[in-house]
Amino acid sequence: MTNIDHFIAGRLAANSVARSQDVTNPATGQVTGKVALAAKADVDAAVAAAQAAFPAWADTPPIRRARVMFKFLELLNQRRDELAHLITAEHGKVFTDAQGEVTRGIDIVEFACGIPQLLKGDYTEQVSTGIDNWTLRQPLGVVAGITPFNFPVMVPMWMFPVAIAAGNTFVLKPSPTDPSASLMMAELLKQAGLPDGVFNVVQGDKVAVDALLEHPDVKAISFVGSTPIANYIYETGARHGKRVQALGGAKNHMVVMPDADIDQTVDALIGAGYGSAGERCMAISVAVLVGDVADKVIPKLVERAKTLKVLNGTNLAAEMGPIVTRAANERITGYIAQGEKEGAKLLVDGRAFDGKAAGEGCGDGFWMGGTLFDHVTPEMRIYKEEIFGPVLSCVRVHDLKEAVDLVNAHEFGNGVSCFTRDGNVAREFGRRIQVGMVGINVPIPVPMAWHGFGGWKRSLFGDMHAYGEEGVRFYTKQKSIMQRWPESIGKGAEFVMPTAV
């Protein structure tokens, strides 16, 4: 039994109160540790450490901050598989998927290593007679990240590498469901030479979240999670004068045109719908089948969904692992029952899966197979709501316009994909769709590190996307400086602003 504590001012810190939560291996159902649940005093201690470290870190030349990131990058590459094993042990996703998560996080660290270039401002000589003008970007101070269970390495890395490289200090509040990776990242940052207090970890639940939202020394909050919580984070943080980016829920569609390559489409739907047990904010949960393509796609989907390799994530043959918690398993089971009740045609029922088939010792794990529905309509809850599980719903439409109108009418606008061979269809789809991240024959269009991640509508609260150049702008504030020297100052008082003359 492992005790998972906080990391404050460069060292592990015990909880100030006797409050904790079990950490469980989802494949076996066994409790493997206890994670501390912070009180306000623990959050205050972490913020105080970050606040104390900020002046010296902000004054550190960007190239020296980048060198710490380079060393962190080296350590991550040496120990990426250890991080992946931690993810699989506490989240349950298959090991190869966990490796991919770590790799995508490393991409952001690589991007952050370019911070000297990213922080460069603009300069104009002689904007007015004898006056020069330039802009620069400076760090905000103490910033915080509140991250979800489904990507315990990648999503924190969407935040802290850019924030720290830009000169801020950081407090991470990870999910208590799979918290161990946060401590390993903290230790690697320390080994990389990051000064104590620049990166801190506070384990916890809503108590810790509210303490961060209300703390006057926290200047910005980044969040990834469900839409109701994202809305709460955004409104509460803004009310306390903070800069907020809050990424919310999703209901991602894949529009399949009649000319699409059927085998490639089925491969894409199986991987994007059931990969990571559907516990991704970019998972495809709705297949929008245009015209007669449904009759070609659905029989192949049924065959593939029934033969998914649902195994313990440590088995390298696994295609899908367990559901992250028993409560999540029960919630997904309830949605499947609701879909049947509302009249959707249940083609493959994942509730029948027996965990004993997943591997030795898995009988008490939180197991479920892939589920497939046909004839789903927009009025059904399984269409409207984010299930966050291995449930794929098929909706049939007549043409591209009906498909685009369907997607655009949904409250979420995170990710979408279109499979087609027609360049004009692809171009029009990309232009007309009201979704933040679009894939053409790409099922999971998660942008690369230098482009930035974020949806539209109720999938994003705030104005700036995560990572990329927007991430740099989010974690810095622009300052404009105008300069004139005594020799160029004319005689007499000036009663107007400088003009470009």
XYZ file of C-alpha atoms in Angstrom:
501
model
C 0.000 0.000 0.000
C 1.577 3.251 -1.188
C 0.914 6.631 0.401
C 0.760 9.318 -2.275
C 1.434 12.762 -0.836
C 1.984 16.293 -2.074
C 5.175 17.759 -3.561
C 5.828 21.239 -2.174
C 8.976 23.379 -2.289
C 11.056 20.607 -3.820
C 10.156 17.760 -1.473
C 7.382 15.345 -0.571
C 4.977 16.824 1.956
C 2.524 14.948 4.150
C -1.102 16.004 4.338
C -2.123 18.415 7.082
C -5.363 16.515 7.743
C -6.305 12.842 7.972
C -8.221 12.726 4.703
C -7.432 10.358 1.819
C -8.877 8.344 -1.055
C -8.123 4.846 -2.304
C -6.141 4.405 -5.512
C -7.212 1.267 -7.355
C -5.894 -0.883 -10.176
C -8.927 -0.972 -12.506
C -7.862 -4.271 -14.072
C -7.974 -6.183 -10.794
C -10.117 -4.034 -8.531
C -7.338 -4.072 -5.918
C -6.565 -1.001 -3.819
C -2.891 -0.193 -4.406
C -2.480 3.063 -2.520
C -3.962 5.961 -0.643
C -3.746 9.496 -1.994
C -3.884 12.488 0.297
C -6.808 14.880 -0.108
C -5.552 18.356 0.636
C -7.021 20.875 3.022
C -6.883 24.585 2.292
C -3.702 24.797 4.392
C -1.904 22.420 2.016
C -2.899 24.509 -0.998
C -1.775 27.648 0.823
C 1.615 26.040 1.477
C 2.054 25.092 -2.181
C 1.054 28.549 -3.411
C 3.364 30.180 -0.860
C 6.269 28.046 -2.099
C 5.479 28.979 -5.688
C 5.130 32.654 -4.798
C 8.496 32.654 -3.015
C 10.212 31.014 -5.984
C 8.659 33.276 -8.620
C 10.874 36.423 -8.528
C 14.154 34.565 -9.060
C 12.685 32.209 -11.667
C 11.058 35.047 -13.614
C 14.437 36.845 -13.667
C 16.221 33.749 -14.934
C 17.184 34.283 -18.598
C 14.859 32.339 -20.937
C 17.759 30.352 -22.379
C 18.619 29.046 -18.904
C 14.993 28.114 -18.301
C 15.076 26.309 -21.648
C 18.156 24.351 -20.552
C 16.211 22.991 -17.583
C 13.474 21.918 -20.001
C 16.077 20.227 -22.217
C 17.378 18.245 -19.242
C 13.816 17.353 -18.226
C 13.239 16.184 -21.807
C 16.310 13.957 -21.605
C 15.118 12.391 -18.340
C 11.617 11.855 -19.713
C 12.990 10.012 -22.719
C 15.079 7.799 -20.454
C 12.133 6.885 -18.237
C 9.109 7.151 -20.503
C 8.195 3.485 -20.058
C 8.178 3.851 -16.267
C 5.674 6.672 -16.611
C 3.605 4.561 -19.011
C 3.538 1.655 -16.528
C 2.294 4.024 -13.795
C -0.510 5.159 -16.096
C -1.568 1.595 -16.916
C -1.478 0.544 -13.258
C -3.783 3.349 -12.073
C -5.832 4.297 -15.146
C -6.038 0.908 -16.849
C -5.375 1.968 -20.445
C -3.280 -0.448 -22.460
C 0.472 -0.003 -22.188
C 1.001 0.990 -25.822
C -1.659 3.692 -25.458
C 0.040 4.906 -22.274
C 3.337 5.071 -24.173
C 1.607 7.200 -26.807
C 0.275 9.515 -24.107
C 3.754 10.057 -22.711
C 5.110 10.714 -26.193
C 2.497 13.392 -26.881
C 3.372 15.026 -23.575
C 7.051 14.982 -24.484
C 6.151 16.831 -27.689
C 5.007 19.802 -25.583
C 8.243 19.780 -23.595
C 10.155 19.908 -26.880
C 8.033 22.881 -27.940
C 8.676 24.629 -24.605
C 12.427 24.292 -25.142
C 12.039 26.961 -27.817
C 10.868 29.559 -25.313
C 13.641 32.118 -26.070
C 12.244 32.422 -29.592
C 8.610 32.238 -28.475
C 9.010 35.141 -26.041
C 10.497 37.526 -28.575
C 8.539 40.767 -28.896
C 8.161 43.393 -31.645
C 10.207 46.567 -32.078
C 9.554 49.711 -34.092
C 12.149 52.433 -34.348
C 11.025 56.064 -34.683
C 7.286 55.492 -34.198
C 7.172 59.227 -33.627
C 9.931 61.806 -33.689
C 12.643 60.583 -31.339
C 10.445 57.823 -29.925
C 10.904 54.027 -30.210
C 8.257 51.452 -29.241
C 8.551 47.769 -28.428
C 6.529 45.002 -26.818
C 7.595 42.182 -24.566
C 5.884 39.303 -22.813
C 6.317 38.712 -19.087
C 5.154 35.846 -16.840
C 1.993 36.134 -14.768
C 3.275 34.716 -11.469
C 1.832 31.630 -9.764
C -0.386 29.635 -12.134
C -2.242 26.368 -11.546
C -3.431 23.353 -13.507
C -6.373 21.118 -12.619
C -6.195 17.947 -14.678
C -8.367 14.865 -15.352
C -7.871 11.146 -14.819
C -7.847 10.113 -18.473
C -4.430 11.599 -19.329
C -2.450 11.906 -16.088
C 0.797 12.723 -17.955
C -0.151 14.335 -21.258
C -2.683 16.883 -20.024
C -0.470 18.271 -17.219
C 2.244 18.557 -19.863
C -0.123 20.625 -21.991
C 0.259 23.168 -19.200
C 3.320 23.224 -16.975
C 6.205 23.003 -19.496
C 5.013 26.126 -21.339
C 4.062 27.943 -18.131
C 7.379 27.227 -16.409
C 9.508 27.927 -19.473
C 7.753 31.300 -19.773
C 8.892 32.194 -16.243
C 5.861 31.314 -14.120
C 5.753 29.010 -11.123
C 3.198 26.210 -11.121
C 0.845 24.296 -8.825
C -0.590 21.078 -10.277
C -3.761 19.517 -8.861
C -4.010 16.117 -10.598
C -6.893 13.680 -10.462
C -6.903 11.595 -7.267
C -7.836 8.575 -9.398
C -4.332 8.178 -10.874
C -2.014 10.576 -9.016
C 1.353 8.792 -8.972
C 2.605 10.098 -12.318
C 2.423 13.664 -11.007
C 5.017 12.892 -8.340
C 7.331 11.201 -10.799
C 7.207 14.254 -13.071
C 7.949 16.472 -10.064
C 10.992 14.382 -9.167
C 12.279 14.452 -12.754
C 11.931 18.237 -12.864
C 13.940 18.499 -9.658
C 16.608 16.216 -11.120
C 16.653 18.449 -14.200
C 17.711 21.376 -12.033
C 14.400 23.174 -11.574
C 14.635 25.342 -8.432
C 12.537 24.282 -5.449
C 9.064 25.799 -5.431
C 8.827 26.393 -9.175
C 6.740 23.209 -9.622
C 4.466 21.915 -6.868
C 1.850 19.162 -6.675
C -1.204 19.272 -4.426
C -3.255 16.078 -4.369
C -6.938 16.474 -3.653
C -10.558 16.948 -4.603
C -12.976 19.883 -4.729
C -11.537 21.351 -1.521
C -8.193 21.825 -3.248
C -9.831 23.088 -6.442
C -11.811 25.757 -4.609
C -8.771 26.815 -2.606
C -6.843 27.379 -5.839
C -9.744 29.236 -7.449
C -10.052 31.575 -4.486
C -6.378 32.130 -3.678
C -5.384 35.727 -4.454
C -1.820 34.768 -5.434
C -2.927 32.365 -8.176
C -3.053 34.443 -11.347
C -4.294 31.866 -13.866
C -6.040 28.495 -13.915
C -5.928 25.842 -16.636
C -8.484 23.039 -16.491
C -9.493 19.976 -18.507
C -12.589 17.962 -17.585
C -16.350 17.794 -17.992
C -18.377 20.764 -19.214
C -20.310 21.395 -15.972
C -17.058 21.574 -14.006
C -15.329 23.613 -16.730
C -18.181 26.110 -16.564
C -17.832 26.260 -12.763
C -14.045 26.697 -12.972
C -14.390 29.474 -15.535
C -17.074 31.433 -13.688
C -15.479 31.046 -10.253
C -11.966 31.802 -11.438
C -13.072 34.854 -13.420
C -15.050 36.128 -10.444
C -11.826 36.018 -8.432
C -9.958 37.989 -11.088
C -8.037 35.117 -12.664
C -7.215 34.323 -16.263
C -8.933 30.991 -17.049
C -8.825 28.412 -19.814
C -11.269 25.594 -19.081
C -11.601 22.766 -21.587
C -14.871 20.882 -21.235
C -16.733 17.911 -22.639
C -17.274 16.565 -26.112
C -19.484 14.513 -28.384
C -17.237 13.896 -31.348
C -18.746 12.827 -34.659
C -17.220 11.041 -37.620
C -19.072 11.783 -40.851
C -18.678 8.922 -43.327
C -19.433 9.780 -46.956
C -20.582 7.125 -49.477
C -17.253 7.332 -51.328
C -15.118 6.654 -48.238
C -12.748 3.695 -48.142
C -14.824 1.282 -46.075
C -12.019 -0.744 -44.501
C -10.080 2.378 -43.502
C -13.259 3.886 -42.085
C -14.013 0.822 -39.981
C -10.430 0.738 -38.689
C -10.729 4.408 -37.750
C -14.065 4.000 -35.976
C -12.903 0.980 -33.992
C -9.693 2.663 -32.868
C -11.205 6.082 -32.170
C -14.384 4.738 -30.576
C -12.959 2.008 -28.343
C -9.335 3.034 -27.842
C -8.621 3.917 -24.216
C -12.084 2.454 -23.506
C -13.607 5.603 -24.992
C -12.277 7.633 -22.053
C -10.893 10.406 -24.239
C -12.284 13.863 -24.845
C -11.376 13.302 -28.513
C -12.908 9.822 -28.792
C -15.352 9.317 -31.658
C -18.664 8.455 -30.035
C -21.008 9.099 -32.999
C -20.686 7.707 -36.535
C -22.764 9.831 -38.937
C -23.377 7.535 -41.886
C -24.396 9.319 -45.095
C -26.660 7.729 -47.694
C -26.237 4.005 -48.229
C -22.807 3.774 -46.596
C -24.378 2.484 -43.358
C -25.214 -0.849 -44.974
C -21.536 -1.307 -45.869
C -20.003 -0.048 -42.628
C -22.232 -1.457 -39.900
C -21.783 -5.211 -40.571
C -18.011 -4.754 -40.432
C -18.303 -2.656 -37.246
C -20.356 -5.396 -35.595
C -17.766 -8.033 -36.464
C -14.865 -5.924 -35.215
C -16.596 -4.746 -32.021
C -17.394 -8.338 -31.080
C -13.773 -9.405 -31.497
C -12.062 -6.529 -29.682
C -9.115 -7.763 -27.635
C -10.224 -6.575 -24.196
C -7.350 -7.511 -21.907
C -5.296 -6.353 -18.958
C -3.427 -3.289 -20.198
C -0.084 -4.889 -19.331
C -0.725 -7.466 -22.072
C 0.848 -6.066 -25.238
C -1.854 -7.754 -27.337
C -4.575 -5.672 -25.678
C -6.656 -3.274 -27.754
C -8.817 -2.066 -24.864
C -8.397 -2.167 -21.109
C -10.847 -1.768 -18.199
C -13.003 1.196 -17.256
C -11.206 3.506 -14.856
C -13.467 3.053 -11.786
C -16.419 0.984 -10.669
C -18.584 4.112 -10.556
C -17.677 4.966 -14.156
C -18.497 1.404 -15.206
C -21.919 1.665 -13.576
C -22.563 5.048 -15.204
C -21.753 3.695 -18.677
C -23.912 0.631 -18.038
C -26.784 2.969 -17.220
C -26.373 4.806 -20.521
C -26.509 1.528 -22.451
C -29.770 0.628 -20.710
C -31.094 4.113 -21.459
C -30.255 3.714 -25.145
C -32.236 0.474 -25.306
C -35.137 2.105 -23.511
C -35.201 5.019 -25.949
C -35.400 2.719 -28.971
C -31.862 2.588 -30.354
C -30.948 -0.781 -31.862
C -28.324 -2.488 -29.708
C -26.069 -4.455 -32.061
C -23.213 -5.266 -29.673
C -23.648 -5.213 -25.887
C -20.439 -4.662 -23.923
C -22.131 -5.307 -20.598
C -21.833 -9.051 -21.137
C -18.044 -9.044 -20.978
C -16.576 -11.216 -18.201
C -13.446 -9.749 -16.652
C -12.018 -13.218 -16.063
C -11.366 -13.355 -19.812
C -9.099 -10.301 -19.543
C -6.322 -12.110 -17.735
C -5.292 -13.681 -14.464
C -6.654 -11.854 -11.418
C -8.984 -9.637 -13.462
C -12.276 -11.122 -12.295
C -12.947 -8.246 -9.892
C -11.835 -5.477 -12.251
C -14.037 -2.842 -13.849
C -14.549 -4.522 -17.191
C -16.767 -3.882 -20.167
C -16.618 -4.736 -23.850
C -17.325 -2.462 -26.769
C -20.962 -1.436 -27.305
C -22.492 -0.524 -30.681
C -25.865 1.125 -31.332
C -27.617 1.727 -34.672
C -30.585 3.965 -35.540
C -29.674 6.501 -32.870
C -31.522 9.818 -33.156
C -30.611 13.311 -31.896
C -33.351 13.219 -29.243
C -31.758 10.309 -27.371
C -29.606 10.843 -24.282
C -26.917 8.518 -25.675
C -26.581 11.009 -28.539
C -26.854 14.237 -26.593
C -24.673 13.477 -23.571
C -21.014 12.602 -23.170
C -20.854 8.961 -22.091
C -17.053 8.778 -21.790
C -16.958 5.056 -22.381
C -16.696 2.424 -25.138
C -20.116 3.150 -26.659
C -20.369 3.999 -30.373
C -23.678 5.329 -31.722
C -24.565 5.222 -35.422
C -26.823 7.946 -36.860
C -28.092 7.691 -40.436
C -28.517 10.816 -42.591
C -29.333 11.450 -46.253
C -26.610 13.840 -47.397
C -23.658 16.022 -46.406
C -25.829 19.033 -45.558
C -27.880 17.006 -43.102
C -24.662 15.657 -41.549
C -23.140 19.128 -41.147
C -26.396 20.533 -39.723
C -26.528 17.631 -37.236
C -22.985 18.232 -35.982
C -23.419 22.002 -35.850
C -26.604 21.712 -33.786
C -24.847 19.858 -30.955
C -23.911 21.840 -27.838
C -20.343 20.511 -27.940
C -17.781 21.442 -30.566
C -14.560 19.718 -29.590
C -13.489 17.388 -32.408
C -14.976 16.045 -35.632
C -13.831 13.956 -38.561
C -14.955 13.363 -42.146
C -13.965 10.343 -44.197
C -14.219 10.911 -47.945
C -12.246 10.717 -51.216
C -13.778 13.954 -52.540
C -11.586 17.034 -52.145
C -14.489 19.462 -52.562
C -16.508 17.675 -49.854
C -13.486 17.811 -47.571
C -12.954 21.522 -48.219
C -16.593 22.445 -47.664
C -16.801 20.273 -44.560
C -13.749 21.945 -43.049
C -15.141 25.415 -43.750
C -18.750 24.855 -42.686
C -18.374 22.721 -39.577
C -18.613 24.565 -36.242
C -16.059 22.532 -34.343
C -12.623 23.525 -33.056
C -10.567 20.536 -34.258
C -11.307 18.897 -37.615
C -9.883 15.768 -39.203
C -10.174 14.808 -42.862
C -9.594 11.060 -42.984
C -7.966 11.521 -39.557
C -10.178 10.080 -36.798
C -8.574 11.779 -33.769
C -7.358 15.203 -34.932
C -5.425 16.215 -31.813
C -3.183 19.098 -32.953
C 0.563 18.778 -32.658
C 2.471 20.624 -29.943
C 3.038 23.841 -31.890
C -0.599 24.283 -33.028
C -2.689 24.267 -29.832
C -5.682 22.262 -28.545
C -9.214 23.507 -27.957
C -12.812 23.185 -29.038
C -15.725 25.521 -29.670
C -19.109 26.112 -28.047
C -19.478 24.376 -24.666
C -16.230 22.470 -25.124
C -14.104 25.504 -24.217
C -14.573 28.290 -21.676
C -12.103 31.098 -22.188
C -10.436 32.647 -25.196
C -7.155 30.773 -25.563
C -6.432 27.171 -26.461
C -3.980 24.914 -24.643
C -0.286 24.729 -25.568
C 1.198 26.044 -28.826
C 1.613 29.782 -29.281
C -1.780 30.394 -27.655
C -0.451 28.636 -24.569
C 2.501 31.028 -24.480
C 0.108 33.979 -24.731
C -2.103 32.539 -21.989
C 0.788 32.238 -19.520
C 2.257 35.662 -20.271
C 1.066 39.258 -20.370
C 2.109 41.765 -23.001
C 3.813 44.989 -22.045
C 4.372 47.890 -24.440
C 7.268 50.281 -23.814
C 7.691 53.683 -25.513
C 11.049 55.376 -25.078
C 12.449 58.833 -25.736
C 15.700 60.375 -24.489
C 16.229 63.988 -23.276
C 18.123 65.104 -26.373
C 15.047 64.413 -28.532
C 12.476 66.040 -26.252
C 11.154 69.332 -27.593
C 10.708 72.426 -25.430
C 7.479 73.060 -23.558
C 4.621 71.000 -22.159
C 2.883 68.437 -24.364
C -0.894 68.078 -24.033
C -1.492 65.352 -26.636
C -0.435 61.723 -26.981
C 2.519 60.909 -29.244
C 1.486 60.589 -32.877
C 3.245 58.942 -35.803
C 4.698 62.156 -37.177
